[in-house]
Amino acid sequence: MSELCDLTIAQARDGLRTRRFSARELTAAHVKAMEAARGLNAFITETPERALADAARADVRIAAGDARALEGIPLAIKDLFCTEGVPTTAASHILDGFKPPYESTVTAKLWAQGAGMLGKANLDEFAMGSSNMTSYYGAVRSPWRRRGDDRPLVPGGSSGGSAAAVAARIAMAALGTDTGGSIRQPASFTGLVGMKPTYGRCSRWGIVAFASSLDQAGSLTRTVRDSAIMLRAMSGHDPKDSTSATLPVPDYEAALTGNIRGLRFGVPKEYRVEGMPAEIEKLWQTGIEWLRAAGAEPVDINLKLTKYALPTYYIIAPAEASSNLARYDGVRFGLRVEGKSIEEMYEATRAVGFGDEVKRRILVGTYVLSAGYYDAYYLKAQRVRALIAADFKRAFEKVDVILTPTAPSAAFAIGEKMDDPLAMYLNDVFTVPISLAGLPGISVPAGLSAEGLPLGLQVIGRAFDEETVLRAAESLERAANFTARPPALT
Amino acid sequence: MSIDKATVAHIAALARIRVPEADLERLAGELRKIVAWIEQLDEIDTSGVEPMASVVEMTTPQRPDEVNDGDCRDKVLANAPAASHGFFTVPKVVE
């Protein structure tokens, strides 16, 4: 592997500006890495020519002394973002052949800062999953392996291709989306930094919709600093998304002062869930000690409704999905399976086009929204959601951030946990509550399991206070000094 | 009410997804399990709590009601599985 692929965005930025290497060299090294790692199935569509053309343009800007924030940085884009003229599949059969005639706002912002696109990363179908096993284009393999065990592992999901690409040093960073943990859980599984910003920080325009009140764009990177660089480029109000915030976008890198003295961080006892491995509990304690040693003060807090977050999510998210996915009908884009009547065409197209997990969620969503059940399920869940958000609000009167584990386990093998949808849903037990409350959360690689797999810790912050989240995350990163690499790269 | 085969057939029809008769029982079982699990929310007293539809504490921004996009019929139709004469085409819906 070229050492260019091992650089962080911050290091590459310096190397490009001091002309130690060109954007073309940097991108060519990553294109080569992408070809060499096809066995991971991290990409649905590779766009190497596009990446090299982007790099050539970047070199011109750099030569002119006109480099922008992400000039010449090759990225992987989760295939849930619409990219003009480049197939966008959401990892679903039903979007066969779809080439968006427009560009998502967040990707447009990245290109406007000089970034290049290596390709469209694999994901769980319509971002519904925690393993990347539900993709129509096949499972993604994590570059990680358990010690002494060669069985392929999942990279987590739904942003599994994005995570695998960054962990395997194919892409310098990747765009993901997080609805209930889809950036943070794969980051934890693959030893990366995964940031879900506050709901409303980044525009959702041009992202294939799953659950609109929860979906949020974010990044997977190898460092907290790179996460800060990405967030600044992605954020900002967009008139095309009325839920995007009109707040100014801070310079997140400037927030990384390294000083968390006096910061108060909450430790919620309800996150000690039954069956959580002792090593994760231990890592959490270690994280508490790290922050304390850096001058921050731990505070016991209560988030009493934690155990109700998952069932709340599994009413709200499927309900919104059943409505959002109504548009896939074989008429305007994607797959069509003919039928004698229009009804038959709809039903046949959707039967063939959607995978099992997507169908399951559409059916659950349709059920909880149907006559006679709407109040009992959907409105009930929206009321509980209000209480969960209020729980966090109360906690943030006492603390500046909250520290928890990211996921209740390390990565599992491909095929494990597939027989029971509920067991799979439990992967998101620590990330879903934050999504319901719309808060920013970041996963930082903090240690290895006994089997040699990465484990992450999650820092949660107040709405629109990503600066404090990043600052605390950087402190954790420094203390953890996570240098482990996927075995294939060592 | 417990979810049975007839319930699944009904919601599948509402969702416009054809489900073969042979799959109804399996799906009914899966849905029963999921719904039984989400019913634990009944343990929480939510009387007097307003349902939360959005976490964003803001009023919807307003803009002038002006045309600012459009005039791209061919771009829109380019992705259609079937189109003719500038329209999407579907099986006959009017006898």
mmCIF file of C-alpha atoms in Angstrom, chain B:
data_model
loop_
_atom_site.group_PDB
_atom_site.id
_atom_site.type_symbol
_atom_site.label_atom_id
_atom_site.label_comp_id
_atom_site.label_asym_id
_atom_site.label_seq_id
_atom_site.Cartn_x
_atom_site.Cartn_y
_atom_site.Cartn_z
ATOM 1 C CA MET B 1 -55.711 -7.467 18.308
ATOM 2 C CA SER B 2 -53.213 -10.074 17.259
ATOM 3 C CA ILE B 3 -51.768 -9.873 13.763
ATOM 4 C CA ASP B 4 -52.917 -12.794 11.614
ATOM 5 C CA LYS B 5 -52.631 -13.718 7.962
ATOM 6 C CA ALA B 6 -55.627 -11.554 7.062
ATOM 7 C CA THR B 7 -54.049 -8.523 8.760
ATOM 8 C CA VAL B 8 -50.812 -8.975 6.830
ATOM 9 C CA ALA B 9 -52.727 -9.365 3.567
ATOM 10 C CA HIS B 10 -54.620 -6.169 4.361
ATOM 11 C CA ILE B 11 -51.549 -4.039 5.199
ATOM 12 C CA ALA B 12 -49.609 -5.488 2.258
ATOM 13 C CA ALA B 13 -52.458 -4.346 0.007
ATOM 14 C CA LEU B 14 -52.377 -0.905 1.623
ATOM 15 C CA ALA B 15 -48.604 -0.790 1.053
ATOM 16 C CA ARG B 16 -49.003 -2.036 -2.551
ATOM 17 C CA ILE B 17 -46.613 -4.931 -2.035
ATOM 18 C CA ARG B 18 -47.670 -8.307 -3.384
ATOM 19 C CA VAL B 19 -47.093 -10.961 -0.739
ATOM 20 C CA PRO B 20 -47.537 -14.589 -1.808
ATOM 21 C CA GLU B 21 -50.018 -16.583 0.274
ATOM 22 C CA ALA B 22 -47.166 -18.873 1.352
ATOM 23 C CA ASP B 23 -45.323 -15.971 3.053
ATOM 24 C CA LEU B 24 -48.274 -14.570 5.020
ATOM 25 C CA GLU B 25 -47.903 -16.814 8.062
ATOM 26 C CA ARG B 26 -44.154 -16.163 8.427
ATOM 27 C CA LEU B 27 -44.647 -12.401 8.111
ATOM 28 C CA ALA B 28 -47.543 -12.459 10.578
ATOM 29 C CA GLY B 29 -45.242 -14.170 13.096
ATOM 30 C CA GLU B 30 -42.447 -11.619 12.576
ATOM 31 C CA LEU B 31 -44.799 -8.678 12.818
ATOM 32 C CA ARG B 32 -46.495 -10.085 15.942
ATOM 33 C CA LYS B 33 -43.093 -10.287 17.607
ATOM 34 C CA ILE B 34 -42.100 -6.750 16.625
ATOM 35 C CA VAL B 35 -45.455 -5.281 17.629
ATOM 36 C CA ALA B 36 -45.437 -7.116 20.970
ATOM 37 C CA TRP B 37 -41.991 -5.621 21.591
ATOM 38 C CA ILE B 38 -43.009 -2.051 20.728
ATOM 39 C CA GLU B 39 -46.067 -2.366 22.965
ATOM 40 C CA GLN B 40 -43.779 -1.975 25.984
ATOM 41 C CA LEU B 41 -44.320 1.757 25.412
ATOM 42 C CA ASP B 42 -47.687 1.264 27.123
ATOM 43 C CA GLU B 43 -45.741 1.192 30.419
ATOM 44 C CA ILE B 44 -45.069 4.926 30.063
ATOM 45 C CA ASP B 45 -47.601 7.516 31.143
ATOM 46 C CA THR B 46 -47.781 10.025 28.303
ATOM 47 C CA SER B 47 -50.963 11.810 29.315
ATOM 48 C CA GLY B 48 -50.693 15.524 28.614
ATOM 49 C CA VAL B 49 -47.560 15.094 26.465
ATOM 50 C CA GLU B 50 -47.662 16.675 23.010
ATOM 51 C CA PRO B 51 -46.549 14.320 20.207
ATOM 52 C CA MET B 52 -43.148 15.377 18.844
ATOM 53 C CA ALA B 53 -43.132 15.548 15.054
ATOM 54 C CA SER B 54 -39.855 17.462 14.725
ATOM 55 C CA VAL B 55 -36.868 17.924 17.019
ATOM 56 C CA VAL B 56 -36.006 21.245 15.430
ATOM 57 C CA GLU B 57 -37.167 24.151 17.556
ATOM 58 C CA MET B 58 -37.767 26.595 14.759
ATOM 59 C CA THR B 59 -40.547 28.048 12.691
ATOM 60 C CA THR B 60 -40.697 27.049 9.077
ATOM 61 C CA PRO B 61 -38.893 29.640 6.965
ATOM 62 C CA GLN B 62 -40.962 31.553 4.424
ATOM 63 C CA ARG B 63 -40.026 32.553 0.905
ATOM 64 C CA PRO B 64 -41.816 34.359 -1.918
ATOM 65 C CA ASP B 65 -44.105 32.100 -3.915
ATOM 66 C CA GLU B 66 -42.108 32.316 -7.123
ATOM 67 C CA VAL B 67 -41.149 29.746 -9.727
ATOM 68 C CA ASN B 68 -37.430 29.048 -9.256
ATOM 69 C CA ASP B 69 -37.031 25.659 -10.897
ATOM 70 C CA GLY B 70 -38.549 23.538 -13.595
ATOM 71 C CA ASP B 71 -38.617 23.578 -17.380
ATOM 72 C CA CYS B 72 -36.672 20.320 -17.434
ATOM 73 C CA ARG B 73 -39.275 17.838 -18.659
ATOM 74 C CA ASP B 74 -36.822 15.689 -20.573
ATOM 75 C CA LYS B 75 -34.456 15.450 -17.607
ATOM 76 C CA VAL B 76 -37.346 14.301 -15.427
ATOM 77 C CA LEU B 77 -38.543 11.754 -17.975
ATOM 78 C CA ALA B 78 -35.043 10.425 -18.634
ATOM 79 C CA ASN B 79 -35.318 8.040 -15.664
ATOM 80 C CA ALA B 80 -38.812 6.757 -16.448
ATOM 81 C CA PRO B 81 -39.084 3.037 -17.256
ATOM 82 C CA ALA B 82 -41.619 4.013 -19.907
ATOM 83 C CA ALA B 83 -42.428 7.420 -21.366
ATOM 84 C CA SER B 84 -43.868 8.742 -24.594
ATOM 85 C CA HIS B 85 -44.929 12.088 -26.054
ATOM 86 C CA GLY B 86 -43.504 13.870 -23.010
ATOM 87 C CA PHE B 87 -45.519 11.842 -20.476
ATOM 88 C CA PHE B 88 -44.976 8.941 -18.094
ATOM 89 C CA THR B 89 -46.844 5.930 -19.376
ATOM 90 C CA VAL B 90 -48.686 3.391 -17.255
ATOM 91 C CA PRO B 91 -51.100 0.511 -17.936
ATOM 92 C CA LYS B 92 -54.545 1.678 -18.980
ATOM 93 C CA VAL B 93 -56.459 3.066 -15.973
ATOM 94 C CA VAL B 94 -59.691 4.235 -17.653
ATOM 95 C CA GLU B 95 -61.944 1.778 -19.426
#
